[in-house]
PDB file of C-alpha atoms and ligand atoms in Angstrom:
ATOM      1  CA  UNK E   1      -2.499  -0.136  78.249  1.00  0.00           C
ATOM      2  CA  UNK E   2      -2.531   1.911  81.218  1.00  0.00           C
ATOM      3  CA  UNK E   3      -5.645   3.462  82.747  1.00  0.00           C
ATOM      4  CA  UNK E   4      -8.576   1.978  84.200  1.00  0.00           C
ATOM      5  CA  UNK E   5     -11.433   1.179  81.335  1.00  0.00           C
ATOM      6  CA  UNK E   6     -15.051   1.075  82.476  1.00  0.00           C
ATOM      7  CA  UNK E   7     -18.237  -1.637  81.723  1.00  0.00           C
ATOM      8  CA  UNK E   8     -21.543   0.462  81.408  1.00  0.00           C
ATOM      9  CA  UNK E   9     -24.427  -0.350  80.447  1.00  0.00           C
ATOM     10  CA  UNK E  10     -28.647  -1.297  82.197  1.00  0.00           C
ATOM     11  CA  UNK E  11     -28.543  -4.340  84.525  1.00  0.00           C
ATOM     12  CA  UNK E  12     -28.903  -7.173  82.346  1.00  0.00           C
ATOM     13  CA  UNK E  13     -27.221  -5.609  79.444  1.00  0.00           C
ATOM     14  CA  UNK E  14     -24.561  -8.253  79.513  1.00  0.00           C
ATOM     15  CA  UNK E  15     -21.662  -6.134  81.953  1.00  0.00           C
ATOM     16  CA  UNK E  16     -20.649  -9.522  83.750  1.00  0.00           C
ATOM     17  CA  UNK E  17     -20.466 -12.105  81.087  1.00  0.00           C
ATOM     18  CA  UNK E  18     -18.081 -10.001  78.971  1.00  0.00           C
ATOM     19  CA  UNK E  19     -15.921  -9.221  81.604  1.00  0.00           C
ATOM     20  CA  UNK E  20     -14.017 -12.141  81.947  1.00  0.00           C
ATOM     21  CA  UNK E  21     -12.819 -11.607  78.238  1.00  0.00           C
ATOM     22  CA  UNK E  22     -12.046  -8.247  79.036  1.00  0.00           C
ATOM     23  CA  UNK E  23      -9.755  -9.472  82.044  1.00  0.00           C
ATOM     24  CA  UNK E  24      -7.998 -12.103  79.779  1.00  0.00           C
ATOM     25  CA  UNK E  25      -7.602 -10.009  76.899  1.00  0.00           C
ATOM     26  CA  UNK E  26      -6.033  -6.783  79.126  1.00  0.00           C
ATOM     27  CA  UNK E  27      -4.875  -8.943  81.921  1.00  0.00           C
ATOM     28  CA  UNK E  28      -7.357  -6.078  84.384  1.00  0.00           C
ATOM     29  CA  UNK E  29      -9.037  -7.494  87.364  1.00  0.00           C
ATOM     30  CA  UNK E  30     -12.337  -6.849  86.989  1.00  0.00           C
ATOM     31  CA  UNK E  31     -14.015  -4.817  90.111  1.00  0.00           C
ATOM     32  CA  UNK E  32     -17.459  -5.410  90.986  1.00  0.00           C
ATOM     33  CA  UNK E  33     -19.635  -3.154  92.983  1.00  0.00           C
ATOM     34  CA  UNK E  34     -22.251  -5.281  92.978  1.00  0.00           C
ATOM     35  CA  UNK E  35     -20.306  -8.087  93.522  1.00  0.00           C
ATOM     36  CA  UNK E  36     -18.738  -6.479  96.190  1.00  0.00           C
ATOM     37  CA  UNK E  37     -21.523  -5.804  98.334  1.00  0.00           C
ATOM     38  CA  UNK E  38     -23.040  -8.962  97.509  1.00  0.00           C
ATOM     39  CA  UNK E  39     -20.116 -10.433  99.502  1.00  0.00           C
ATOM     40  CA  UNK E  40     -20.809  -7.230 102.223  1.00  0.00           C
ATOM     41  CA  UNK E  41     -23.992  -8.816 102.491  1.00  0.00           C
ATOM     42  CA  UNK E  42     -22.964 -12.460 102.960  1.00  0.00           C
ATOM     43  CA  UNK E  43     -20.298 -11.465 105.065  1.00  0.00           C
ATOM     44  CA  UNK E  44     -23.271  -9.446 107.355  1.00  0.00           C
ATOM     45  CA  UNK E  45     -20.821  -6.554 107.944  1.00  0.00           C
ATOM     46  CA  UNK E  46     -23.242  -3.137 109.323  1.00  0.00           C
ATOM     47  CA  UNK E  47     -22.578  -2.005 105.256  1.00  0.00           C
ATOM     48  CA  UNK E  48     -24.223  -4.892 104.117  1.00  0.00           C
ATOM     49  CA  UNK E  49     -26.825  -5.174 105.540  1.00  0.00           C
ATOM     50  CA  UNK E  50     -27.840  -1.203 105.066  1.00  0.00           C
ATOM     51  CA  UNK E  51     -26.827  -1.825 101.289  1.00  0.00           C
ATOM     52  CA  UNK E  52     -28.973  -4.403 101.052  1.00  0.00           C
ATOM     53  CA  UNK E  53     -32.566  -2.615 101.922  1.00  0.00           C
ATOM     54  CA  UNK E  54     -31.449  -0.351  99.128  1.00  0.00           C
ATOM     55  CA  UNK E  55     -30.632  -3.138  96.929  1.00  0.00           C
ATOM     56  CA  UNK E  56     -33.485  -6.046  97.402  1.00  0.00           C
ATOM     57  CA  UNK E  57     -35.670  -2.212  96.506  1.00  0.00           C
ATOM     58  CA  UNK E  58     -33.864  -1.604  93.164  1.00  0.00           C
ATOM     59  CA  UNK E  59     -32.499   1.457  93.987  1.00  0.00           C
ATOM     60  CA  UNK E  60     -29.023   2.658  94.968  1.00  0.00           C
ATOM     61  CA  UNK E  61     -27.000   2.154  97.551  1.00  0.00           C
ATOM     62  CA  UNK E  62     -25.872   5.452  98.300  1.00  0.00           C
ATOM     63  CA  UNK E  63     -22.519   7.325  96.604  1.00  0.00           C
ATOM     64  CA  UNK E  64     -20.444   7.489 100.086  1.00  0.00           C
ATOM     65  CA  UNK E  65     -20.903   3.899 100.493  1.00  0.00           C
ATOM     66  CA  UNK E  66     -19.624   3.204  96.817  1.00  0.00           C
ATOM     67  CA  UNK E  67     -16.836   5.030  96.678  1.00  0.00           C
ATOM     68  CA  UNK E  68     -15.637   4.284 100.365  1.00  0.00           C
ATOM     69  CA  UNK E  69     -15.494   0.593  98.682  1.00  0.00           C
ATOM     70  CA  UNK E  70     -13.774   2.257  95.735  1.00  0.00           C
ATOM     71  CA  UNK E  71     -10.520   3.914  97.469  1.00  0.00           C
ATOM     72  CA  UNK E  72     -10.142   0.743  99.158  1.00  0.00           C
ATOM     73  CA  UNK E  73     -10.154  -1.873  96.598  1.00  0.00           C
ATOM     74  CA  UNK E  74      -7.487   0.472  94.482  1.00  0.00           C
ATOM     75  CA  UNK E  75      -5.127   0.675  97.232  1.00  0.00           C
ATOM     76  CA  UNK E  76      -4.478  -3.449  96.527  1.00  0.00           C
ATOM     77  CA  UNK E  77      -1.784  -4.037  94.282  1.00  0.00           C
ATOM     78  CA  UNK E  78      -3.743  -6.242  91.891  1.00  0.00           C
ATOM     79  CA  UNK E  79      -4.852  -2.677  91.155  1.00  0.00           C
ATOM     80  CA  UNK E  80      -1.912  -0.446  89.771  1.00  0.00           C
ATOM     81  CA  UNK E  81      -2.234  -0.668  86.304  1.00  0.00           C
ATOM     82  CA  UNK E  82      -5.495   0.150  86.071  1.00  0.00           C
ATOM     83  CA  UNK E  83      -8.725  -1.793  86.407  1.00  0.00           C
ATOM     84  CA  UNK E  84     -11.934  -2.895  85.089  1.00  0.00           C
ATOM     85  CA  UNK E  85     -14.835  -1.468  86.443  1.00  0.00           C
ATOM     86  CA  UNK E  86     -18.540  -3.483  86.077  1.00  0.00           C
ATOM     87  CA  UNK E  87     -21.212  -1.199  87.182  1.00  0.00           C
ATOM     88  CA  UNK E  88     -19.872   1.333  88.493  1.00  0.00           C
ATOM     89  CA  UNK E  89     -19.628   4.216  88.232  1.00  0.00           C
ATOM     90  CA  UNK E  90     -23.688   4.743  88.562  1.00  0.00           C
ATOM     91  CA  UNK E  91     -23.769   8.203  89.111  1.00  0.00           C
ATOM     92  CA  UNK E  92     -22.322  11.625  87.768  1.00  0.00           C
ATOM     93  CA  UNK E  93     -20.926  11.786  91.726  1.00  0.00           C
ATOM     94  CA  UNK E  94     -19.160   8.630  91.553  1.00  0.00           C
ATOM     95  CA  UNK E  95     -17.591   9.483  88.101  1.00  0.00           C
ATOM     96  CA  UNK E  96     -16.325  12.857  89.264  1.00  0.00           C
ATOM     97  CA  UNK E  97     -14.854  11.107  92.548  1.00  0.00           C
ATOM     98  CA  UNK E  98     -13.125   7.842  90.719  1.00  0.00           C
ATOM     99  CA  UNK E  99     -11.629  10.723  87.718  1.00  0.00           C
ATOM    100  CA  UNK E 100     -10.190  12.307  91.434  1.00  0.00           C
ATOM    101  CA  UNK E 101      -8.555   8.370  92.263  1.00  0.00           C
ATOM    102  CA  UNK E 102      -8.194   6.553  88.959  1.00  0.00           C
ATOM    103  CA  UNK E 103      -7.250   7.612  85.039  1.00  0.00           C
ATOM    104  CA  UNK E 104     -10.218   6.220  82.396  1.00  0.00           C
ATOM    105  CA  UNK E 105      -9.157   5.800  79.900  1.00  0.00           C
ATOM    106  CA  UNK E 106     -12.330   4.234  78.087  1.00  0.00           C
ATOM    107  CA  UNK E 107     -15.975   3.815  79.015  1.00  0.00           C
ATOM    108  CA  UNK E 108     -17.466   0.695  76.786  1.00  0.00           C
ATOM    109  CA  UNK E 109     -21.130   1.349  76.649  1.00  0.00           C
ATOM    110  CA  UNK E 110     -23.286  -1.985  76.273  1.00  0.00           C
ATOM    111  CA  UNK E 111     -26.843  -0.886  75.073  1.00  0.00           C
ATOM    112  CA  UNK E 112     -29.491  -2.627  75.072  1.00  0.00           C
ATOM    113  CA  UNK E 113     -33.176  -1.685  74.602  1.00  0.00           C
ATOM    114  CA  UNK E 114     -35.781  -1.839  78.287  1.00  0.00           C
ATOM    115  CA  UNK E 115     -37.761  -4.994  76.197  1.00  0.00           C
ATOM    116  CA  UNK E 116     -34.702  -6.713  76.010  1.00  0.00           C
ATOM    117  CA  UNK E 117     -33.655  -6.396  79.486  1.00  0.00           C
ATOM    118  CA  UNK E 118     -36.260  -8.087  81.927  1.00  0.00           C
ATOM    119  CA  UNK E 119     -36.249 -10.958  80.003  1.00  0.00           C
ATOM    120  CA  UNK E 120     -32.500 -11.535  80.150  1.00  0.00           C
ATOM    121  CA  UNK E 121     -33.192 -10.566  84.440  1.00  0.00           C
ATOM    122  CA  UNK E 122     -35.114 -13.062  85.545  1.00  0.00           C
ATOM    123  CA  UNK E 123     -34.248 -15.851  83.205  1.00  0.00           C
ATOM    124  CA  UNK E 124     -30.520 -14.876  85.237  1.00  0.00           C
ATOM    125  CA  UNK E 125     -29.110 -17.715  87.057  1.00  0.00           C
ATOM    126  CA  UNK E 126     -26.075 -17.605  88.503  1.00  0.00           C
ATOM    127  CA  UNK E 127     -23.455 -20.454  89.439  1.00  0.00           C
ATOM    128  CA  UNK E 128     -22.424 -19.694  93.229  1.00  0.00           C
ATOM    129  CA  UNK E 129     -18.987 -21.876  92.524  1.00  0.00           C
ATOM    130  CA  UNK E 130     -17.376 -20.791  89.873  1.00  0.00           C
ATOM    131  CA  UNK E 131     -19.931 -17.037  89.511  1.00  0.00           C
ATOM    132  CA  UNK E 132     -19.985 -18.151  86.089  1.00  0.00           C
ATOM    133  CA  UNK E 133     -23.072 -16.232  85.231  1.00  0.00           C
ATOM    134  CA  UNK E 134     -25.637 -18.281  83.028  1.00  0.00           C
ATOM    135  CA  UNK E 135     -29.525 -17.383  81.235  1.00  0.00           C
ATOM    136  CA  UNK E 136     -32.050 -20.074  81.139  1.00  0.00           C
ATOM    137  CA  UNK E 137     -32.810 -19.365  77.646  1.00  0.00           C
ATOM    138  CA  UNK E 138     -30.402 -17.785  76.523  1.00  0.00           C
ATOM    139  CA  UNK E 139     -26.783 -18.938  77.959  1.00  0.00           C
ATOM    140  CA  UNK E 140     -27.947 -22.413  80.023  1.00  0.00           C
ATOM    141  CA  UNK E 141     -25.664 -24.087  82.154  1.00  0.00           C
ATOM    142  CA  UNK E 142     -24.222 -27.572  81.551  1.00  0.00           C
ATOM    143  CA  UNK E 143     -26.648 -30.268  83.057  1.00  0.00           C
ATOM    144  CA  UNK E 144     -24.937 -31.409  85.896  1.00  0.00           C
ATOM    145  CA  UNK E 145     -24.180 -27.907  87.470  1.00  0.00           C
ATOM    146  CA  UNK E 146     -27.512 -27.694  86.656  1.00  0.00           C
ATOM    147  CA  UNK E 147     -28.608 -27.508  90.288  1.00  0.00           C
ATOM    148  CA  UNK E 148     -26.312 -25.575  92.024  1.00  0.00           C
ATOM    149  CA  UNK E 149     -27.591 -22.199  90.763  1.00  0.00           C
ATOM    150  CA  UNK E 150     -28.226 -19.789  92.581  1.00  0.00           C
ATOM    151  CA  UNK E 151     -30.766 -16.713  91.278  1.00  0.00           C
ATOM    152  CA  UNK E 152     -30.450 -13.358  92.664  1.00  0.00           C
ATOM    153  CA  UNK E 153     -33.009 -11.933  95.067  1.00  0.00           C
ATOM    154  CA  UNK E 154     -33.268  -8.639  93.190  1.00  0.00           C
ATOM    155  CA  UNK E 155     -33.817 -10.256  89.505  1.00  0.00           C
ATOM    156  CA  UNK E 156     -38.014 -10.149  89.949  1.00  0.00           C
ATOM    157  CA  UNK E 157     -39.605  -8.564  87.583  1.00  0.00           C
ATOM    158  CA  UNK E 158     -40.851  -5.928  89.931  1.00  0.00           C
ATOM    159  CA  UNK E 159     -37.080  -5.060  90.874  1.00  0.00           C
ATOM    160  CA  UNK E 160     -35.876  -5.085  87.923  1.00  0.00           C
ATOM    161  CA  UNK E 161     -38.308  -1.911  86.855  1.00  0.00           C
ATOM    162  CA  UNK E 162     -37.519   0.091  89.108  1.00  0.00           C
ATOM    163  CA  UNK E 163     -33.252  -0.661  89.068  1.00  0.00           C
ATOM    164  CA  UNK E 164     -34.172   0.212  85.061  1.00  0.00           C
ATOM    165  CA  UNK E 165     -36.204   3.610  86.693  1.00  0.00           C
ATOM    166  CA  UNK E 166     -33.161   3.820  88.958  1.00  0.00           C
ATOM    167  CA  UNK E 167     -30.639   3.431  85.727  1.00  0.00           C
ATOM    168  CA  UNK E 168     -32.318   6.317  83.507  1.00  0.00           C
ATOM    169  CA  UNK E 169     -32.901   8.457  86.028  1.00  0.00           C
ATOM    170  CA  UNK E 170     -29.138   8.505  87.596  1.00  0.00           C
ATOM    171  CA  UNK E 171     -27.483   6.908  85.643  1.00  0.00           C
ATOM    172  CA  UNK E 172     -28.072   6.943  82.271  1.00  0.00           C
ATOM    173  CA  UNK E 173     -26.882  10.869  82.052  1.00  0.00           C
ATOM    174  CA  UNK E 174     -23.147   9.317  82.411  1.00  0.00           C
ATOM    175  CA  UNK E 175     -22.631   8.794  79.162  1.00  0.00           C
ATOM    176  CA  UNK E 176     -23.006  12.177  77.671  1.00  0.00           C
ATOM    177  CA  UNK E 177     -20.951  12.831  80.011  1.00  0.00           C
ATOM    178  CA  UNK E 178     -18.327  10.191  79.388  1.00  0.00           C
ATOM    179  CA  UNK E 179     -18.712  11.207  75.800  1.00  0.00           C
ATOM    180  CA  UNK E 180     -18.122  14.661  76.227  1.00  0.00           C
ATOM    181  CA  UNK E 181     -14.425  13.868  77.765  1.00  0.00           C
ATOM    182  CA  UNK E 182     -14.186  12.022  74.622  1.00  0.00           C
ATOM    183  CA  UNK E 183     -14.322   8.432  75.717  1.00  0.00           C
ATOM    184  CA  UNK E 184     -17.523   6.822  75.297  1.00  0.00           C
ATOM    185  CA  UNK E 185     -17.174   3.723  72.626  1.00  0.00           C
ATOM    186  CA  UNK E 186     -20.818   2.010  72.049  1.00  0.00           C
ATOM    187  CA  UNK E 187     -21.202  -1.652  71.847  1.00  0.00           C
ATOM    188  CA  UNK E 188     -25.283  -2.809  70.368  1.00  0.00           C
ATOM    189  CA  UNK E 189     -25.626  -5.368  72.911  1.00  0.00           C
ATOM    190  CA  UNK E 190     -28.703  -6.557  71.809  1.00  0.00           C
ATOM    191  CA  UNK E 191     -26.935  -9.551  69.782  1.00  0.00           C
ATOM    192  CA  UNK E 192     -25.634 -13.166  70.531  1.00  0.00           C
ATOM    193  CA  UNK E 193     -23.171 -13.346  73.612  1.00  0.00           C
ATOM    194  CA  UNK E 194     -20.459 -13.988  71.161  1.00  0.00           C
ATOM    195  CA  UNK E 195     -20.952 -11.211  68.436  1.00  0.00           C
ATOM    196  CA  UNK E 196     -20.856  -8.623  71.415  1.00  0.00           C
ATOM    197  CA  UNK E 197     -17.456  -9.923  72.497  1.00  0.00           C
ATOM    198  CA  UNK E 198     -16.186  -9.591  69.005  1.00  0.00           C
ATOM    199  CA  UNK E 199     -17.541  -5.911  68.750  1.00  0.00           C
ATOM    200  CA  UNK E 200     -16.301  -4.915  72.356  1.00  0.00           C
ATOM    201  CA  UNK E 201     -12.884  -6.941  71.122  1.00  0.00           C
ATOM    202  CA  UNK E 202     -12.293  -4.736  68.016  1.00  0.00           C
ATOM    203  CA  UNK E 203     -12.883  -1.380  70.500  1.00  0.00           C
ATOM    204  CA  UNK E 204     -10.285  -2.305  72.554  1.00  0.00           C
ATOM    205  CA  UNK E 205      -8.011  -2.717  70.161  1.00  0.00           C
ATOM    206  CA  UNK E 206      -8.937   1.188  68.305  1.00  0.00           C
ATOM    207  CA  UNK E 207      -7.952   2.213  72.051  1.00  0.00           C
TER     208      UNK E 207
HETATM  209  P1  LIG Y 301     -24.900  -7.238  83.831  1.00  0.00           P
HETATM  210  O1  LIG Y 301     -24.067  -7.354  84.320  1.00  0.00           O
HETATM  211  O2  LIG Y 301     -24.788  -6.151  82.812  1.00  0.00           O
HETATM  212  O3  LIG Y 301     -26.867  -6.761  84.788  1.00  0.00           O
HETATM  213  P2  LIG Y 301     -25.759 -10.292  82.851  1.00  0.00           P
HETATM  214  O4  LIG Y 301     -23.782 -10.014  82.237  1.00  0.00           O
HETATM  215  O5  LIG Y 301     -25.105 -10.544  83.848  1.00  0.00           O
HETATM  216  O6  LIG Y 301     -25.431  -8.796  82.559  1.00  0.00           O
HETATM  217  O7  LIG Y 301     -26.791 -10.408  82.043  1.00  0.00           O
HETATM  218  C1  LIG Y 301     -27.259 -10.506  82.454  1.00  0.00           C
HETATM  219  C2  LIG Y 301     -28.324 -12.144  81.874  1.00  0.00           C
HETATM  220  O8  LIG Y 301     -28.623 -11.444  80.551  1.00  0.00           O
HETATM  221  C3  LIG Y 301     -27.724 -13.514  82.142  1.00  0.00           C
HETATM  222  O9  LIG Y 301     -28.136 -13.921  82.261  1.00  0.00           O
HETATM  223  C4  LIG Y 301     -26.548 -13.671  80.476  1.00  0.00           C
HETATM  224  O10 LIG Y 301     -26.473 -14.603  80.484  1.00  0.00           O
HETATM  225  C5  LIG Y 301     -27.614 -12.548  79.494  1.00  0.00           C
HETATM  226  N1  LIG Y 301     -27.109 -12.308  78.638  1.00  0.00           N
HETATM  227  C6  LIG Y 301     -25.548 -11.611  78.867  1.00  0.00           C
HETATM  228  N2  LIG Y 301     -25.068 -11.053  77.767  1.00  0.00           N
HETATM  229  C7  LIG Y 301     -26.609 -11.475  76.984  1.00  0.00           C
HETATM  230  C8  LIG Y 301     -26.954 -11.359  75.186  1.00  0.00           C
HETATM  231  N3  LIG Y 301     -25.578 -10.785  74.576  1.00  0.00           N
HETATM  232  N4  LIG Y 301     -28.150 -11.667  74.915  1.00  0.00           N
HETATM  233  C9  LIG Y 301     -28.574 -12.926  75.429  1.00  0.00           C
HETATM  234  N5  LIG Y 301     -28.327 -12.554  76.971  1.00  0.00           N
HETATM  235  C10 LIG Y 301     -27.395 -12.210  77.324  1.00  0.00           C
HETATM  236  P1  LIG Y 302     -26.632  -5.311  87.142  1.00  0.00           P
HETATM  237  O1  LIG Y 302     -25.492  -5.155  86.637  1.00  0.00           O
HETATM  238  O2  LIG Y 302     -27.725  -6.451  87.145  1.00  0.00           O
HETATM  239  O3  LIG Y 302     -27.818  -4.270  87.582  1.00  0.00           O
HETATM  240  P2  LIG Y 302     -24.961  -5.121  89.950  1.00  0.00           P
HETATM  241  O4  LIG Y 302     -24.817  -6.428  90.852  1.00  0.00           O
HETATM  242  O5  LIG Y 302     -24.481  -4.321  88.822  1.00  0.00           O
HETATM  243  O6  LIG Y 302     -26.721  -5.471  89.045  1.00  0.00           O
HETATM  244  O7  LIG Y 302     -26.077  -4.412  90.760  1.00  0.00           O
HETATM  245  C1  LIG Y 302     -26.867  -4.660  91.720  1.00  0.00           C
HETATM  246  C2  LIG Y 302     -27.161  -3.616  92.815  1.00  0.00           C
HETATM  247  O8  LIG Y 302     -26.148  -3.224  93.802  1.00  0.00           O
HETATM  248  C3  LIG Y 302     -27.518  -2.275  92.446  1.00  0.00           C
HETATM  249  O9  LIG Y 302     -28.940  -2.635  91.887  1.00  0.00           O
HETATM  250  C4  LIG Y 302     -27.334  -1.667  93.510  1.00  0.00           C
HETATM  251  O10 LIG Y 302     -28.863  -1.906  94.639  1.00  0.00           O
HETATM  252  C5  LIG Y 302     -25.852  -1.535  94.014  1.00  0.00           C
HETATM  253  N1  LIG Y 302     -25.037  -0.984  93.001  1.00  0.00           N
HETATM  254  C6  LIG Y 302     -24.063  -1.833  92.179  1.00  0.00           C
HETATM  255  N2  LIG Y 302     -23.445  -1.006  92.087  1.00  0.00           N
HETATM  256  C7  LIG Y 302     -23.302   0.109  92.520  1.00  0.00           C
HETATM  257  C8  LIG Y 302     -23.337   1.649  91.899  1.00  0.00           C
HETATM  258  N3  LIG Y 302     -21.855   1.723  91.545  1.00  0.00           N
HETATM  259  N4  LIG Y 302     -23.584   2.531  92.481  1.00  0.00           N
HETATM  260  C9  LIG Y 302     -24.850   2.143  93.571  1.00  0.00           C
HETATM  261  N5  LIG Y 302     -25.591   1.150  93.927  1.00  0.00           N
HETATM  262  C10 LIG Y 302     -24.817   0.030  93.380  1.00  0.00           C
END
């Protein structure tokens, strides 16, 4: 299958958790704008420093910045047969720009109600060595790595509410935008991780 896949959903839907399996199934590299922005923040680049203000406030980083990052990423060799976008696009202008530079063949929307999101986000932990995502209750890390887990600065209850508001206002309308183009497949993300994974696998088979 050539072309790119978009993983779509609110913060905490499980996009990052499911992305690794989709990468194994399809061979397409994962392109996460959130991970790219966090790398820029860590490197202390001017762009990273500017993006950090938005991220810490739970607001979307301006479209021009995001589109610039994606244009650069898609020029790399491993992107030539399509990629798995995770957390991008998040606005209609981002999707319109993407349409000019990549062939999106399907958009998998992981649907999770707001009530479930807050608990997922505040309990999220990450292994800085492997990038693996865990949850203190829903997906606990092995005891031997528990000490090195980190919590994202924006994974607080106050910030997640701002991120959810941004999702509903700026990102959710994209679902209809992609449905109008017959690209949208929805899966119920309010199930166990393994059940969501098999639903996504089924959806990918039918593409
Ligand atoms: P996203 O990339 O969409 O923001 P993540 O994959 O980082 O979401 O998941 C957010 C949090 O919810 C993580 O702590 C993860 O372990 C947990 N999680 C992911 N999928 C599920 C699920 N199906 N049920 C319960 N918790 C989940
Ligand atoms: P989550 O899926 O948990 O919301 P991400 O790692 O995808 O987290 O994004 C973290 C933050 O990075 C977002 O709250 C936002 O500030 C910024 N960000 C990531 N991707 C985009 C994007 N495509 N457009 C605008 N801002 C983005």
